[in-house]
CSV table of C-alpha atoms in Angstrom, one decimal:
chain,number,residue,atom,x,y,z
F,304,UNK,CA,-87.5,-29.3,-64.9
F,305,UNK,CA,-87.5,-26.6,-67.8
F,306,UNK,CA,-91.1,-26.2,-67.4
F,307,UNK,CA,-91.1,-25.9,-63.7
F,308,UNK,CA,-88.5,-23.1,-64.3
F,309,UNK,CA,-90.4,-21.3,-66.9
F,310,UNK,CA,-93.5,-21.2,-64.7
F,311,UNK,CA,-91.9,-19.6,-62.2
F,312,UNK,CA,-90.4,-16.8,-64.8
F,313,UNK,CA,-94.4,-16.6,-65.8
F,314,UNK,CA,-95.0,-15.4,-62.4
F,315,UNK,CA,-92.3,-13.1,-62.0
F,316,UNK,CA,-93.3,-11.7,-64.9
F,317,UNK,CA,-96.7,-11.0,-63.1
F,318,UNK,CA,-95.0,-9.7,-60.0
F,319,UNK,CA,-93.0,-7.7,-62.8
F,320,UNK,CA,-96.2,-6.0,-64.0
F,321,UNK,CA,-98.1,-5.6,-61.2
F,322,UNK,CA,-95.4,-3.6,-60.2
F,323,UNK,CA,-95.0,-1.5,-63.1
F,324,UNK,CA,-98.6,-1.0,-63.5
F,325,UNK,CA,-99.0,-0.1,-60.1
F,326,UNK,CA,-96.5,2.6,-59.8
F,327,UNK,CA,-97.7,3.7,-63.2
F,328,UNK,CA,-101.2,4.7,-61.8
F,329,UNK,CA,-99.5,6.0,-58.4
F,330,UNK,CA,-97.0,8.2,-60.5
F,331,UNK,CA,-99.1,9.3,-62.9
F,332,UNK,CA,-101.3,10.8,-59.7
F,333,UNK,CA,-98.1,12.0,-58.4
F,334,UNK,CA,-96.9,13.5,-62.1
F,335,UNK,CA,-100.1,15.7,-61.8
F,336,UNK,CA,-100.1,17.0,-58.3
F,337,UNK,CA,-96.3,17.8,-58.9
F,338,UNK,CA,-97.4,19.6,-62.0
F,339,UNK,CA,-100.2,21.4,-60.6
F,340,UNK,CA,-97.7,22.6,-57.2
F,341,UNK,CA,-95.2,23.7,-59.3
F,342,UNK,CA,-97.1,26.3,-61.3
F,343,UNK,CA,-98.6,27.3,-57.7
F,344,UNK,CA,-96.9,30.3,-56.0
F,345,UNK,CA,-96.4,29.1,-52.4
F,346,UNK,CA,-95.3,26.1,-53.1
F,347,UNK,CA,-93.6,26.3,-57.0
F,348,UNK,CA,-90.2,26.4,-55.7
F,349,UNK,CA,-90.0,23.8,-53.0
F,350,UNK,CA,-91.8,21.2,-55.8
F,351,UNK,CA,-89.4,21.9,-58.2
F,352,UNK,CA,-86.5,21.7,-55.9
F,353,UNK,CA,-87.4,18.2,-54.7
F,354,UNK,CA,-88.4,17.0,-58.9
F,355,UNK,CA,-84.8,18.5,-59.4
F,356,UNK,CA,-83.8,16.1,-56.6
F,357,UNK,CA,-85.3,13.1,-57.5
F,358,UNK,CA,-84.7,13.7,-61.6
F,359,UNK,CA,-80.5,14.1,-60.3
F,360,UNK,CA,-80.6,11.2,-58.2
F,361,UNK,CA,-79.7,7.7,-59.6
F,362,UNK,CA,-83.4,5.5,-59.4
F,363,UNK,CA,-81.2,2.4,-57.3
F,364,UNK,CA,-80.7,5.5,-54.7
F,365,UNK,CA,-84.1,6.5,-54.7
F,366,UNK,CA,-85.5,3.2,-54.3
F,367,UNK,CA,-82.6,2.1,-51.3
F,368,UNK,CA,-83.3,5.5,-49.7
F,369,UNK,CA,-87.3,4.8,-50.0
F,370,UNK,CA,-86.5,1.1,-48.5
F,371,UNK,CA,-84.0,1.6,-45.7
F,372,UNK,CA,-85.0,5.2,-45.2
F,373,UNK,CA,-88.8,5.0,-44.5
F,374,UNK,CA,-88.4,2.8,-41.4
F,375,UNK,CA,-85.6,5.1,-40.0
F,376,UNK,CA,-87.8,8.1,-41.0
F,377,UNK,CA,-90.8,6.5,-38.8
F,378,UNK,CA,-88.9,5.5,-36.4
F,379,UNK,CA,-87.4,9.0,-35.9
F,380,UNK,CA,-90.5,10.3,-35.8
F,381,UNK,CA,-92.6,8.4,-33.2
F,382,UNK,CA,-90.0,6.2,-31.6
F,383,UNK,CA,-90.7,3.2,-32.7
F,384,UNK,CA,-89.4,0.7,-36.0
F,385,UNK,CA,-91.9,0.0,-38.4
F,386,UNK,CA,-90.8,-2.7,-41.5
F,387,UNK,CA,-92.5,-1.8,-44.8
F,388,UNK,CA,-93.0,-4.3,-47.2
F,389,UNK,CA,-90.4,-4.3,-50.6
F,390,UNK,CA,-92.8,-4.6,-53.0
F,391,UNK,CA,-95.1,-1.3,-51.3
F,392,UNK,CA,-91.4,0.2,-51.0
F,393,UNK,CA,-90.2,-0.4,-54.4
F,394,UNK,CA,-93.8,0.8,-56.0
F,395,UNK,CA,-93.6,3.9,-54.1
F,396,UNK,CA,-90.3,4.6,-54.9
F,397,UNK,CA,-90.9,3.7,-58.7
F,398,UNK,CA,-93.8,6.1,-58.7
F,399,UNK,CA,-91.6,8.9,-57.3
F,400,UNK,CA,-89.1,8.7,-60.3
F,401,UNK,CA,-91.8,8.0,-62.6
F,402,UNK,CA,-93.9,11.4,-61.5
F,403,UNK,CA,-90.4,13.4,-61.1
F,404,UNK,CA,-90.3,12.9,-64.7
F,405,UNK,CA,-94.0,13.0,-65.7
F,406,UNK,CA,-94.6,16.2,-64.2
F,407,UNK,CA,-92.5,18.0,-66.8
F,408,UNK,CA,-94.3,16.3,-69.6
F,409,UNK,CA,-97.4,17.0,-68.1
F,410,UNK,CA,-96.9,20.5,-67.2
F,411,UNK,CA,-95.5,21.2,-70.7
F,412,UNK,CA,-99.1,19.8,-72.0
F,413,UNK,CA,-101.1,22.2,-69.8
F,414,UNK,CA,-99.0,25.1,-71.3
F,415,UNK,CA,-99.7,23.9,-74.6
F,416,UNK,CA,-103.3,24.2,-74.4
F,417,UNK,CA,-104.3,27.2,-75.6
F,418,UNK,CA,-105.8,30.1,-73.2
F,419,UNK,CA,-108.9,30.6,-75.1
F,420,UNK,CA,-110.2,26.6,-73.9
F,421,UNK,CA,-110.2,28.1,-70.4
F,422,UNK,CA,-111.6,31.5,-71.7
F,423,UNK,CA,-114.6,28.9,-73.7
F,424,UNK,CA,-115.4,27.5,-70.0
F,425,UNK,CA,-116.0,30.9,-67.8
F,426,UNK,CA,-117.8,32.2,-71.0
F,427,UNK,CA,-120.2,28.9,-70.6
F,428,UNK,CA,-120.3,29.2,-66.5
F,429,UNK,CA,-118.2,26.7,-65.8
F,430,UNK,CA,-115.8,26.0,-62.9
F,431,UNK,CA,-112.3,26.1,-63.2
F,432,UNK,CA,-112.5,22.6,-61.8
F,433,UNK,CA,-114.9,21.3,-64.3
F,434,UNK,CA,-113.4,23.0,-67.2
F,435,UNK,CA,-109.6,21.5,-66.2
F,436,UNK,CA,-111.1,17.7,-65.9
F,437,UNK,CA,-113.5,18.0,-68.9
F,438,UNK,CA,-111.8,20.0,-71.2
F,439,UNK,CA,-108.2,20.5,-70.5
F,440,UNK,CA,-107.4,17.1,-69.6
F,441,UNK,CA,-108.6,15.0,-72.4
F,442,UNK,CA,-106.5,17.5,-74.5
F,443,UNK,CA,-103.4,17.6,-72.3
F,444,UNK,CA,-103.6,13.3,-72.3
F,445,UNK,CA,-102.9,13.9,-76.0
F,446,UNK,CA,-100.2,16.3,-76.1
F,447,UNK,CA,-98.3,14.5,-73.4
F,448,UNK,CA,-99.1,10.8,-74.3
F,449,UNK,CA,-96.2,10.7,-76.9
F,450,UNK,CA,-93.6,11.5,-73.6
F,451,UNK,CA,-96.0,9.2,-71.4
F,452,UNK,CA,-95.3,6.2,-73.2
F,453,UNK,CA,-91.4,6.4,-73.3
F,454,UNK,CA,-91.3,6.9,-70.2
F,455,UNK,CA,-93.7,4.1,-69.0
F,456,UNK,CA,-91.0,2.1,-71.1
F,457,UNK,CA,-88.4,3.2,-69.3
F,458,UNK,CA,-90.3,2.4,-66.2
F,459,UNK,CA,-91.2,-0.5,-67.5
F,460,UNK,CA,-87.6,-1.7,-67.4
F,461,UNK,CA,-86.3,0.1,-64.0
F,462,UNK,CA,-88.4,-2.4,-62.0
F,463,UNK,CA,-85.5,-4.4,-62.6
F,464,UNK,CA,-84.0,-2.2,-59.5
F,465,UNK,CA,-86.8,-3.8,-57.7
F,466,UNK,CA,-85.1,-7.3,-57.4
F,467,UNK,CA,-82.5,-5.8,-55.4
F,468,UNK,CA,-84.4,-5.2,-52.2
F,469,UNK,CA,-86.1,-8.7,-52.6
F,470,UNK,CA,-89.2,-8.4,-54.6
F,471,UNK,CA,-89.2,-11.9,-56.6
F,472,UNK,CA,-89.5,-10.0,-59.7
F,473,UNK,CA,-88.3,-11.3,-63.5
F,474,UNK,CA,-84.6,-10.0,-63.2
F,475,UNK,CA,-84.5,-11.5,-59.5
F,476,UNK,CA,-86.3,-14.8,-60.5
F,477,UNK,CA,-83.4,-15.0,-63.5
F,478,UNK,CA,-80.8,-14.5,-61.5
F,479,UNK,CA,-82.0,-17.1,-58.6
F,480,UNK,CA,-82.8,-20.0,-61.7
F,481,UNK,CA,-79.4,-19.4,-63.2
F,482,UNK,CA,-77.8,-19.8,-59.6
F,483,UNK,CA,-79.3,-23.2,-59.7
F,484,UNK,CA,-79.0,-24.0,-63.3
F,485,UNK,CA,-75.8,-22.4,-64.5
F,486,UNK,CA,-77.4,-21.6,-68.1
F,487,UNK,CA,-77.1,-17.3,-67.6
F,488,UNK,CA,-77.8,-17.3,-71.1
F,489,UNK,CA,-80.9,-19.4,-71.5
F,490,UNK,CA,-82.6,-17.6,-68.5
F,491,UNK,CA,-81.3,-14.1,-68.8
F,492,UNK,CA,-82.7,-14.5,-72.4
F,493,UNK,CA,-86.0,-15.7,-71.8
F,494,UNK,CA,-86.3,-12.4,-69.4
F,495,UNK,CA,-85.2,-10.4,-72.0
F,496,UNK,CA,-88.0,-12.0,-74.7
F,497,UNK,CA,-90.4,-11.4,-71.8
F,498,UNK,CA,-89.4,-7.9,-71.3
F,499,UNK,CA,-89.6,-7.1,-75.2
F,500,UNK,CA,-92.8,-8.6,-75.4
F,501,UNK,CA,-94.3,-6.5,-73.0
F,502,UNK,CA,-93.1,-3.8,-74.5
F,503,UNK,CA,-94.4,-4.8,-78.1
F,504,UNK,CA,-97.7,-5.1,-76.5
F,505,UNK,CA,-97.7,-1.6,-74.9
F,506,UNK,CA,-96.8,-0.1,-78.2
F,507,UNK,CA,-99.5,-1.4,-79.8
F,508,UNK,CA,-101.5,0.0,-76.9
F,509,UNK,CA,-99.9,3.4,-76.7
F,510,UNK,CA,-101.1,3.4,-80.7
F,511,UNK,CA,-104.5,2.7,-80.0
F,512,UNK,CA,-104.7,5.1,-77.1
F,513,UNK,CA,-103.2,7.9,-79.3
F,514,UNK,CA,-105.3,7.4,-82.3
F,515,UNK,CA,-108.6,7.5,-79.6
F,516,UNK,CA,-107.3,10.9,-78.2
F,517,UNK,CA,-107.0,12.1,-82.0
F,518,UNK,CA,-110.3,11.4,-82.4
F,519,UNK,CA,-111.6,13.4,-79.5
F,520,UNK,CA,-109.5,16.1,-80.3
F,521,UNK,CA,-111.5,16.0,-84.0
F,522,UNK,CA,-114.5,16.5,-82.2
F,523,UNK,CA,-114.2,18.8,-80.3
């Protein structure tokens, strides 16, 4: 019976990461574009106002407002009711606080580049495009990789808030074992060796990613 158990905490560990990874990629995407609109002119203001808005907000708001509010949105809309999925609903919605944060750290990094790297491109004919993803970028990763990894940790642990609109995460699969069991402690603590592991194992690859981005940074 304990192995049939543990299985299925295995698997809702997978659902765990496929959730975290996934809104990872989605926020960092996110953390960009909000970076980018908020040093923008038009558009500064309103994307700062709504990063404001999603940093003040508590994340089980943001992700009950992202799951009960985007079929009443549609439905608003064009008239008609549209169920989304919890776990598209839940990465969305982990993305959004992830990027909300991101963006900060990210746009911090782009200020920290110095003004002659963009002054080095135009003097070589470059685009601004192709100077920003070839030469900025690899040096903004490094500058903002130390704030990165926190808050993928962070992230790491709020798709715990997941479980609560019914995605059969770890904290959800815990909680349902323990209902059958009654051992709260056995199976609460097996998530919580699950959850550090994890995070062990992104440390080590948050090192490895930082002492790469060094390296470039030596070369060029």
């Amino acid at each position: 019976m304990f192995s049939d158990y543990f299985s299925l905490m295995l698997t809702a560990a997978l659902m765990t990461l496929g959730l975290a990874v996934c809104s990872l990629v989605l926020g960092l995407f996110l953390g960009m574009l909000f970076a980018v609109l908020e040093a923008n002119r038009f558009v500064g203001k309103p994307t700062a106002l709504l990063v404001a808005l999603l940093r003040g907000l508590p994340e089980i708001l943001v992700v009950l407002l992202v799951y009960f509010g985007s079929s009443e949105l549609v439905e608003l809309l064009t008239g008609e009711y549209v169920e989304f999925g919890a776990f598209g609903c839940g990465v969305f919605a982990l993305s959004l606080i992830f990027a909300a944060y991101a963006s900060q750290t990210l746009r911090g990094a782009i200020q920290a580049i110095a003004k002659g790297q963009w002054e080095s491109g135009t003097a070589l004919g470059l685009s601004k495009g192709y100077t920003f993803l070839r030469i900025i970028m690899p040096q903004v990763w490094r500058h903002a990789l130390p704030g990165l990894s926190n808050q993928w940790l962070v992230l790491l642990k709020d798709t715990a808030l997941i479980s609560l609109i019914g995605v059969d995460d770890l904290m959800r699969q815990a909680q349902l074992i323990n209902t059958n069991t009654h051992q709260p402690f056995t199976w609460y603590g097996i998530a919580a060796l699950i959850y550090l592991l994890v995070t062990l194992v992104s440390q080590v690859g948050i090192r490895k990613l930082e002492l790469r981005f060094t390296r470039f940074e030596r070369e060029v």
